[in-house]
PDB file of N, CA and C in Angstrom:
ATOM      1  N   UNK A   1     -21.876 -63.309  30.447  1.00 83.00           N
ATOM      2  CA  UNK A   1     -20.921 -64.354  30.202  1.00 83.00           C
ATOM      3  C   UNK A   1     -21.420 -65.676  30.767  1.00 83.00           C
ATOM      4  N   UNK A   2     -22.231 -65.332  32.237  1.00 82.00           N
ATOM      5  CA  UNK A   2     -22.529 -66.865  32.523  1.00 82.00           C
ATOM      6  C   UNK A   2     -23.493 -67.386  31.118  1.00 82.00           C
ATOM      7  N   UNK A   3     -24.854 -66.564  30.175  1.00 79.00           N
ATOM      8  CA  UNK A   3     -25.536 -67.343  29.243  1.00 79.00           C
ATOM      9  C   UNK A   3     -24.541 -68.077  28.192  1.00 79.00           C
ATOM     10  N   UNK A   4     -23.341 -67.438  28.509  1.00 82.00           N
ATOM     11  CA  UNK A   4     -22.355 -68.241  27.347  1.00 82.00           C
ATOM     12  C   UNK A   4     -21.997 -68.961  27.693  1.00 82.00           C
ATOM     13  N   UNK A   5     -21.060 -69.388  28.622  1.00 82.00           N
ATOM     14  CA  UNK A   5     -20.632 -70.192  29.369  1.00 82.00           C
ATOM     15  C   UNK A   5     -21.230 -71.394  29.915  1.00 82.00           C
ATOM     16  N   UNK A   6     -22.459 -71.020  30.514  1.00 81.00           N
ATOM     17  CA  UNK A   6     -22.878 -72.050  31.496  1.00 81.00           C
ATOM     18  C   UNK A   6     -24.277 -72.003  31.728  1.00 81.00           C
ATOM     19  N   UNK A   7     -25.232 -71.019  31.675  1.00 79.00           N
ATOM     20  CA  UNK A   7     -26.691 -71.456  31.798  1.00 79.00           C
ATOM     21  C   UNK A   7     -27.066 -72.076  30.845  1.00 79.00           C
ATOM     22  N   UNK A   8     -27.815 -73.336  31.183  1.00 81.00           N
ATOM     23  CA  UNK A   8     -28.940 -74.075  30.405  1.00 81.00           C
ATOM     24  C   UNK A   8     -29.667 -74.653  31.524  1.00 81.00           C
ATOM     25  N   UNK A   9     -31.081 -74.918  31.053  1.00 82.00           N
ATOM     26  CA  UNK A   9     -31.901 -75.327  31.572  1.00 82.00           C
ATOM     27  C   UNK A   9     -31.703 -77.004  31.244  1.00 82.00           C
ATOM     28  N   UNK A  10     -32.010 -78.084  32.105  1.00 85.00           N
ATOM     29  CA  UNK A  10     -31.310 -79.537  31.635  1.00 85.00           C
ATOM     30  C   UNK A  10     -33.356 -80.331  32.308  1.00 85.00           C
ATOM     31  N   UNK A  11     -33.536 -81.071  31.593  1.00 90.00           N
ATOM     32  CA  UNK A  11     -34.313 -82.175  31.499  1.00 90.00           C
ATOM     33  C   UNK A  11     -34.135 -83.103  31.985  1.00 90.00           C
ATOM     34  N   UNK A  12     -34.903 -84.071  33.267  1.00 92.00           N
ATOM     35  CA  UNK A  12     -34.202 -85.460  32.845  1.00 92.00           C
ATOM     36  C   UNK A  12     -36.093 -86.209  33.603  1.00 92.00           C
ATOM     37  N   UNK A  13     -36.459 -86.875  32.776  1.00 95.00           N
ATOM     38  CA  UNK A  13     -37.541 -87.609  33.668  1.00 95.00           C
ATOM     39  C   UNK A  13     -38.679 -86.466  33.313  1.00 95.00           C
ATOM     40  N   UNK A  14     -38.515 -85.824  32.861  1.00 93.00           N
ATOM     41  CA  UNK A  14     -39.795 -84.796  31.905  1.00 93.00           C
ATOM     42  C   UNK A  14     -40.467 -83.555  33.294  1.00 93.00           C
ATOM     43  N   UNK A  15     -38.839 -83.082  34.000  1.00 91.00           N
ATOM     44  CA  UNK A  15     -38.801 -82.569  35.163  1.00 91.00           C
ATOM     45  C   UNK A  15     -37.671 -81.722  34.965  1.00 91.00           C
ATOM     46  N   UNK A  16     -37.428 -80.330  34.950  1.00 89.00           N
ATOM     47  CA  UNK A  16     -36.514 -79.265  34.862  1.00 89.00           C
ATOM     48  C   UNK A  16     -35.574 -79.807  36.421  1.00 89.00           C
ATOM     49  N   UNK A  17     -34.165 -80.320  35.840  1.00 87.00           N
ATOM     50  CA  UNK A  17     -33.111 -80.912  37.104  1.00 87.00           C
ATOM     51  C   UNK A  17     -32.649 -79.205  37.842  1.00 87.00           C
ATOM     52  N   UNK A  18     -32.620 -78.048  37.551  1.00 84.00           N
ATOM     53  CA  UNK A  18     -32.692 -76.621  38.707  1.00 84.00           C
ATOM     54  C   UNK A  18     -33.510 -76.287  39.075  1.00 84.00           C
ATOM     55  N   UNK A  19     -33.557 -76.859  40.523  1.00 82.00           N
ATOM     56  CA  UNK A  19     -34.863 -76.689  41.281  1.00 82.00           C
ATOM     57  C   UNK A  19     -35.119 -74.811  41.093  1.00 82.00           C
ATOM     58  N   UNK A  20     -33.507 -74.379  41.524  1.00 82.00           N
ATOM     59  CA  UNK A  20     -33.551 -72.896  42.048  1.00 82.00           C
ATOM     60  C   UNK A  20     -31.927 -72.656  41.502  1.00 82.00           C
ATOM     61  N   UNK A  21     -31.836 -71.195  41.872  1.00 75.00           N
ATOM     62  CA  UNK A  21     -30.657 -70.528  41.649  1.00 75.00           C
ATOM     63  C   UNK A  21     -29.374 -71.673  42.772  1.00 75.00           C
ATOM     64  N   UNK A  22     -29.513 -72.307  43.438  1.00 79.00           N
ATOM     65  CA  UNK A  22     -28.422 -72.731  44.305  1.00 79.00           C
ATOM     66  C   UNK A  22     -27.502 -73.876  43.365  1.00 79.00           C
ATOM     67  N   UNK A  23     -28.726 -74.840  42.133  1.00 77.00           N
ATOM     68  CA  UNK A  23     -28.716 -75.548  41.309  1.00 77.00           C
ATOM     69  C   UNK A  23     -28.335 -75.104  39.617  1.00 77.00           C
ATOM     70  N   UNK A  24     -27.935 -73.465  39.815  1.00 78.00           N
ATOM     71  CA  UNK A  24     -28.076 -73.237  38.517  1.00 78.00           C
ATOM     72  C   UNK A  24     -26.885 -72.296  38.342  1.00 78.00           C
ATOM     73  N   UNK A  25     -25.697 -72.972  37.661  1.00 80.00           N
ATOM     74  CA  UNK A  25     -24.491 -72.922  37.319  1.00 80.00           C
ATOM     75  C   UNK A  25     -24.303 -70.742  37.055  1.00 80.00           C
ATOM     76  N   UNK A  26     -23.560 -70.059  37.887  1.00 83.00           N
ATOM     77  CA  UNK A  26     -23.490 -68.470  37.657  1.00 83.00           C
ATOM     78  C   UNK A  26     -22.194 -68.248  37.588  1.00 83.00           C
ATOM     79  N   UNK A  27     -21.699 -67.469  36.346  1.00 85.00           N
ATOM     80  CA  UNK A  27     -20.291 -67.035  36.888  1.00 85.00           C
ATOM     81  C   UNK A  27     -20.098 -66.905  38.083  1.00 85.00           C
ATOM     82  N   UNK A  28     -18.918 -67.018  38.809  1.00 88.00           N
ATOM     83  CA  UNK A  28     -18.523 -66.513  40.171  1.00 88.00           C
ATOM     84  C   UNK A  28     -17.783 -65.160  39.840  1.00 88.00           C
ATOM     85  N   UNK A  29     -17.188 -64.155  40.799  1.00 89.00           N
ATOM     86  CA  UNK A  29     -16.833 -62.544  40.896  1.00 89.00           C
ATOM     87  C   UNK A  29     -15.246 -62.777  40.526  1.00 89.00           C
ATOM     88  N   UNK A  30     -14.626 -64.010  41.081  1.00 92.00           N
ATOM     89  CA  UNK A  30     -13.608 -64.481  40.593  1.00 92.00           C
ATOM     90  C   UNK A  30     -13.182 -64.688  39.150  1.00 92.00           C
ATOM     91  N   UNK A  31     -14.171 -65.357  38.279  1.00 88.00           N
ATOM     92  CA  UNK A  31     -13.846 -65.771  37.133  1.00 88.00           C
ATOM     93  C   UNK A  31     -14.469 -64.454  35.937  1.00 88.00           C
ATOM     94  N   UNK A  32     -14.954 -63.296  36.205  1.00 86.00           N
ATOM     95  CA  UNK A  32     -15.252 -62.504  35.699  1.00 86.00           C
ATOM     96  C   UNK A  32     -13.921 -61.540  35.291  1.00 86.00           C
ATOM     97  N   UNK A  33     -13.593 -61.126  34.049  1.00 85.00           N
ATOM     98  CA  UNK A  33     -12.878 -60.250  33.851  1.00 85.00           C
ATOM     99  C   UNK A  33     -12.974 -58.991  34.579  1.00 85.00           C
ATOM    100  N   UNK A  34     -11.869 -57.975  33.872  1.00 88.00           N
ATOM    101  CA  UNK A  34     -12.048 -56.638  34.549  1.00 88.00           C
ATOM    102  C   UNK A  34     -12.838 -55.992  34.035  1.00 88.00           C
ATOM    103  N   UNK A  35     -13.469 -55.366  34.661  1.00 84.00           N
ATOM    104  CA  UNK A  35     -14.758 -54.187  34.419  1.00 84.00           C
ATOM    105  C   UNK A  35     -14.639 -53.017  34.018  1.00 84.00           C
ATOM    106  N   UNK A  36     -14.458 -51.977  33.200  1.00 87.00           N
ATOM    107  CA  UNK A  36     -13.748 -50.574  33.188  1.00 87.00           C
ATOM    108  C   UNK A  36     -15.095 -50.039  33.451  1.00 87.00           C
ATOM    109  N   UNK A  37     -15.290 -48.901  33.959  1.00 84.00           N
ATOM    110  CA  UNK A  37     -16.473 -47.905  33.690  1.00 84.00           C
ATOM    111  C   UNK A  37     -16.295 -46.616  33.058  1.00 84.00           C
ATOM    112  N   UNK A  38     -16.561 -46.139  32.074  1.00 86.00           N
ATOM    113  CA  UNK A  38     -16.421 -44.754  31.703  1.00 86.00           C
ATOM    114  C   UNK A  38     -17.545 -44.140  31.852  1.00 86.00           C
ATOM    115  N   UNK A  39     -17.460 -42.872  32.292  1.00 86.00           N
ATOM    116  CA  UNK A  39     -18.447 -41.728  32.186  1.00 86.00           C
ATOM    117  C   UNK A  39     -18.487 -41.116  31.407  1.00 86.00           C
ATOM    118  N   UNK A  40     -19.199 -40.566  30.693  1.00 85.00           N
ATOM    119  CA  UNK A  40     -19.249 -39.969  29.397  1.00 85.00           C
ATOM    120  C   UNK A  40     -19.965 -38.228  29.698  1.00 85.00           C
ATOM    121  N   UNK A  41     -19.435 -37.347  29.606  1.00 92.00           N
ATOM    122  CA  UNK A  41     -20.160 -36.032  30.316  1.00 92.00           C
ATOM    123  C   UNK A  41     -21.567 -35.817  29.812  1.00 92.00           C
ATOM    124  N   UNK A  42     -21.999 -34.963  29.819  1.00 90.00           N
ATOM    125  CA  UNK A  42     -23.660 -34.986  28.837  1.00 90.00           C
ATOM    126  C   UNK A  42     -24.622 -34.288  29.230  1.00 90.00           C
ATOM    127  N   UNK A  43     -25.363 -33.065  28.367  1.00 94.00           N
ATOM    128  CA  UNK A  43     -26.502 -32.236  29.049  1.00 94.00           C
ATOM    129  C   UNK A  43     -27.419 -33.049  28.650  1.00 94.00           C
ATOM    130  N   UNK A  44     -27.624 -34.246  28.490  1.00 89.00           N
ATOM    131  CA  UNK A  44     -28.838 -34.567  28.144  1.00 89.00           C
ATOM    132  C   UNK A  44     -30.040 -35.245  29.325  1.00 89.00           C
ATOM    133  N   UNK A  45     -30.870 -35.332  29.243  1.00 90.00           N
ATOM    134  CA  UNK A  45     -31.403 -35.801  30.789  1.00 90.00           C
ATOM    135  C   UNK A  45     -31.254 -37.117  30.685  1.00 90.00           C
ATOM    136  N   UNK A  46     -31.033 -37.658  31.995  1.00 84.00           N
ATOM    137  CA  UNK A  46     -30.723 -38.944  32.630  1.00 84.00           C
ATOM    138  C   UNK A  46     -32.037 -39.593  32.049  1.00 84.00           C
ATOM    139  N   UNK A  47     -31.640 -41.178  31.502  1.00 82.00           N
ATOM    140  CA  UNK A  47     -32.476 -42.241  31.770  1.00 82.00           C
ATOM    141  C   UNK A  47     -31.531 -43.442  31.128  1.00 82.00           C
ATOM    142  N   UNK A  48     -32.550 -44.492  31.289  1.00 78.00           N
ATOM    143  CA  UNK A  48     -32.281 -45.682  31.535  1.00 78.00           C
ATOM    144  C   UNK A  48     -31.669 -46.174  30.140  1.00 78.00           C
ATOM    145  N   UNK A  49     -30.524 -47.410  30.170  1.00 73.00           N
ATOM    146  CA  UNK A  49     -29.865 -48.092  29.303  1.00 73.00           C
ATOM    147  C   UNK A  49     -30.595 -49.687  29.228  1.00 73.00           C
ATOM    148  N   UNK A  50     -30.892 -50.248  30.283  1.00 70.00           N
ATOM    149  CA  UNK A  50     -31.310 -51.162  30.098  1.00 70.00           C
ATOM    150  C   UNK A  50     -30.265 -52.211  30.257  1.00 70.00           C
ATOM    151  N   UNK A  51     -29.983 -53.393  29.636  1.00 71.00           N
ATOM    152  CA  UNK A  51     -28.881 -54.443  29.128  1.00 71.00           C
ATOM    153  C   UNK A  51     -28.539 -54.484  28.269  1.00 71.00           C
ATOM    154  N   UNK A  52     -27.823 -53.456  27.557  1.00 73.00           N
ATOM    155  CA  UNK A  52     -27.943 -53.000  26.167  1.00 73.00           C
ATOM    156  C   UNK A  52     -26.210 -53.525  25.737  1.00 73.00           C
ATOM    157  N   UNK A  53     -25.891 -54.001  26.515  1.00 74.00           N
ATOM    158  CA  UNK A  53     -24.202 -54.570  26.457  1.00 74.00           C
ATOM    159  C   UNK A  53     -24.699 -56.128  26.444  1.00 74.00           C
ATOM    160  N   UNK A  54     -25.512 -56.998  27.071  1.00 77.00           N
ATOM    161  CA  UNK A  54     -25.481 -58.039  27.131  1.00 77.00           C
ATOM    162  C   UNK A  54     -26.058 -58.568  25.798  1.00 77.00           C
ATOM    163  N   UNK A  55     -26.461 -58.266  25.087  1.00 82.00           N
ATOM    164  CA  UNK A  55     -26.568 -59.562  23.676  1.00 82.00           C
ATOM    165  C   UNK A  55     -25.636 -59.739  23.163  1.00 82.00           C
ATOM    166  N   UNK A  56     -24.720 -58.525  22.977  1.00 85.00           N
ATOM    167  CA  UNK A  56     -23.319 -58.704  22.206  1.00 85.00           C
ATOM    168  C   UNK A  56     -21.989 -60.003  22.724  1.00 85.00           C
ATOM    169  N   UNK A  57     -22.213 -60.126  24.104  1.00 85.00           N
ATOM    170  CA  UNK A  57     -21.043 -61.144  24.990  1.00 85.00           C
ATOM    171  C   UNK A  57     -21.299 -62.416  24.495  1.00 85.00           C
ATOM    172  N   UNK A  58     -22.299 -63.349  24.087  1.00 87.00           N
ATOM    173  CA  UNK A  58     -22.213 -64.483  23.950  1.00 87.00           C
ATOM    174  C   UNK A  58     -21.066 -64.573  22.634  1.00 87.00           C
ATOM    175  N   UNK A  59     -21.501 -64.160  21.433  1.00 90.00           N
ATOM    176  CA  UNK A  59     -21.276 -63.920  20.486  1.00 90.00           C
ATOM    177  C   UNK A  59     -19.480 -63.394  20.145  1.00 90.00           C
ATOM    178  N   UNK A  60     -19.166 -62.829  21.219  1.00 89.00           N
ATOM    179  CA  UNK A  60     -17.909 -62.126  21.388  1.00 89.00           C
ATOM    180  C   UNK A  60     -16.990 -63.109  22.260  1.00 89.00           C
ATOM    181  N   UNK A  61     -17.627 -63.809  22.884  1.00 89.00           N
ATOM    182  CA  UNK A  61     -16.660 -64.883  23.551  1.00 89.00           C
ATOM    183  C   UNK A  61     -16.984 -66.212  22.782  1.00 89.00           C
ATOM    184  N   UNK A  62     -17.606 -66.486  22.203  1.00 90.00           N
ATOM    185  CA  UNK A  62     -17.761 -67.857  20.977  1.00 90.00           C
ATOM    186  C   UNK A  62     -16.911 -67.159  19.912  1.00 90.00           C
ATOM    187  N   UNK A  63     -16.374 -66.236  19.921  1.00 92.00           N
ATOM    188  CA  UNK A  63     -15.727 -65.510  18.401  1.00 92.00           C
ATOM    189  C   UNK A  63     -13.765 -65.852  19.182  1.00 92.00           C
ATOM    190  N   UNK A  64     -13.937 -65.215  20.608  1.00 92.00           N
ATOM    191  CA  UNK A  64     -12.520 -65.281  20.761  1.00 92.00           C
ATOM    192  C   UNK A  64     -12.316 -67.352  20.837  1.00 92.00           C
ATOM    193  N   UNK A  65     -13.243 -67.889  21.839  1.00 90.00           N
ATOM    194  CA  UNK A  65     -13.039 -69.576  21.816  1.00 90.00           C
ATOM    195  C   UNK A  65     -12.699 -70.074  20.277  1.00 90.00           C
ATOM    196  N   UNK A  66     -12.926 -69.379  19.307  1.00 92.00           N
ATOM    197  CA  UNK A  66     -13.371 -69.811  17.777  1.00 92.00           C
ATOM    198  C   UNK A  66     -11.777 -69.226  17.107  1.00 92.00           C
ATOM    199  N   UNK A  67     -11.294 -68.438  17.539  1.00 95.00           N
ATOM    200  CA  UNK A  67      -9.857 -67.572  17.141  1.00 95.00           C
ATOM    201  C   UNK A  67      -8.888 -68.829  18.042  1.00 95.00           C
ATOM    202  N   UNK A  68      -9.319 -68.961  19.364  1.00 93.00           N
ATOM    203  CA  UNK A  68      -7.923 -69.511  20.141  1.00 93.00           C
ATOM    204  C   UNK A  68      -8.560 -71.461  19.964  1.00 93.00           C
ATOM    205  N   UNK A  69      -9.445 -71.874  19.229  1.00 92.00           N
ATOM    206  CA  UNK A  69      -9.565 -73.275  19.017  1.00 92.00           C
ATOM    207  C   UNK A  69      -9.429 -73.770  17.772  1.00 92.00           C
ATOM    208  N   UNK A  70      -9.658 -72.866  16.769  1.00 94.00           N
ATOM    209  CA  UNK A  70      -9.496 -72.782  15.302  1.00 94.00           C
ATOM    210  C   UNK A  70     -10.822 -73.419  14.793  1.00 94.00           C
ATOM    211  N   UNK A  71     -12.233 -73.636  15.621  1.00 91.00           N
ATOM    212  CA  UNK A  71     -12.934 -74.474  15.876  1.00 91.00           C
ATOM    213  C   UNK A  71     -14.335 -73.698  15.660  1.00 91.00           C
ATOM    214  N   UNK A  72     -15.503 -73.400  15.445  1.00 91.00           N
ATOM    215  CA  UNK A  72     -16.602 -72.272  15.431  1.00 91.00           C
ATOM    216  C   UNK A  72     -17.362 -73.060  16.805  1.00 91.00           C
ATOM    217  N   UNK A  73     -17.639 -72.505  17.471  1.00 87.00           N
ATOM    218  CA  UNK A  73     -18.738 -72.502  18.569  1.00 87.00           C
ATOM    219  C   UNK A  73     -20.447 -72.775  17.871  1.00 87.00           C
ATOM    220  N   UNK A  74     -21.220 -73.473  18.142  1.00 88.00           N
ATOM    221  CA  UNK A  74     -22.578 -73.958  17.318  1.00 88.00           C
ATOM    222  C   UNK A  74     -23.141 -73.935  18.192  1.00 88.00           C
ATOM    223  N   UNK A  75     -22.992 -73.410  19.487  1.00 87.00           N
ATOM    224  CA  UNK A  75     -24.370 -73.810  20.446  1.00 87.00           C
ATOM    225  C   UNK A  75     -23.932 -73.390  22.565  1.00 87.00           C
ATOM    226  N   UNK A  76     -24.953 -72.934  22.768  1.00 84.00           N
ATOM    227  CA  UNK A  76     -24.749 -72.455  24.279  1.00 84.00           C
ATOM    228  C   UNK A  76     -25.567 -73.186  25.069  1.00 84.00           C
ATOM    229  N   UNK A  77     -24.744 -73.996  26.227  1.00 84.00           N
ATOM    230  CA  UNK A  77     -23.252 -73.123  26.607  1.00 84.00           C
ATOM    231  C   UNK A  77     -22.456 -73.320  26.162  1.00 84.00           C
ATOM    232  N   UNK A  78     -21.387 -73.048  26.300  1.00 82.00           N
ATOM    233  CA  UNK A  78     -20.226 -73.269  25.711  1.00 82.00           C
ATOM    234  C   UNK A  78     -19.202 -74.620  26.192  1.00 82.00           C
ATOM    235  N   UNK A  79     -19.237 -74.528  27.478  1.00 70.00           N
ATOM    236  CA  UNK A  79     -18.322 -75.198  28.409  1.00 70.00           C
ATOM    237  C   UNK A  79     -19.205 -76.913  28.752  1.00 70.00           C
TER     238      UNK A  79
END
């Protein structure tokens, strides 16, 4: 949600203005929705998922901004 919201990288003077993470806009734990976790049972052997949820969020919160503005979203961030 923060790539939707709020990361971009900004230019000014032909010099990247975020030096570091202290400079570079992150959701806070506050402004994050609720989280559910489900477990799903399974004989299959354990491995890795990866970020396999995160491409879908930009796209899914430019869709609800786009329902509650009547407006289409063209570009990230959003805010």
């Amino acid at each position: 949600m923060s790539a939707a919201l709020y990361n971009q990288i900004q230019i000014k003077d032909g010099r990247v203005v975020q030096a570091n993470f202290p400079d570079y806009p992150v959701l806070k734990m506050a402004e994050t929705p609720v989280i559910e976790t489900h477990l799903v049972p399974s004989v299959a052997e354990p491995s890795g998922v990866g970020e396999i949820a995160v491409p879908p969020i930009a796209p899914a919160v430019a869709h609800a901004v786009a329902q509650l503005m009547g407006k289409s979203v063209r570009q990230l961030p959003m805010v």
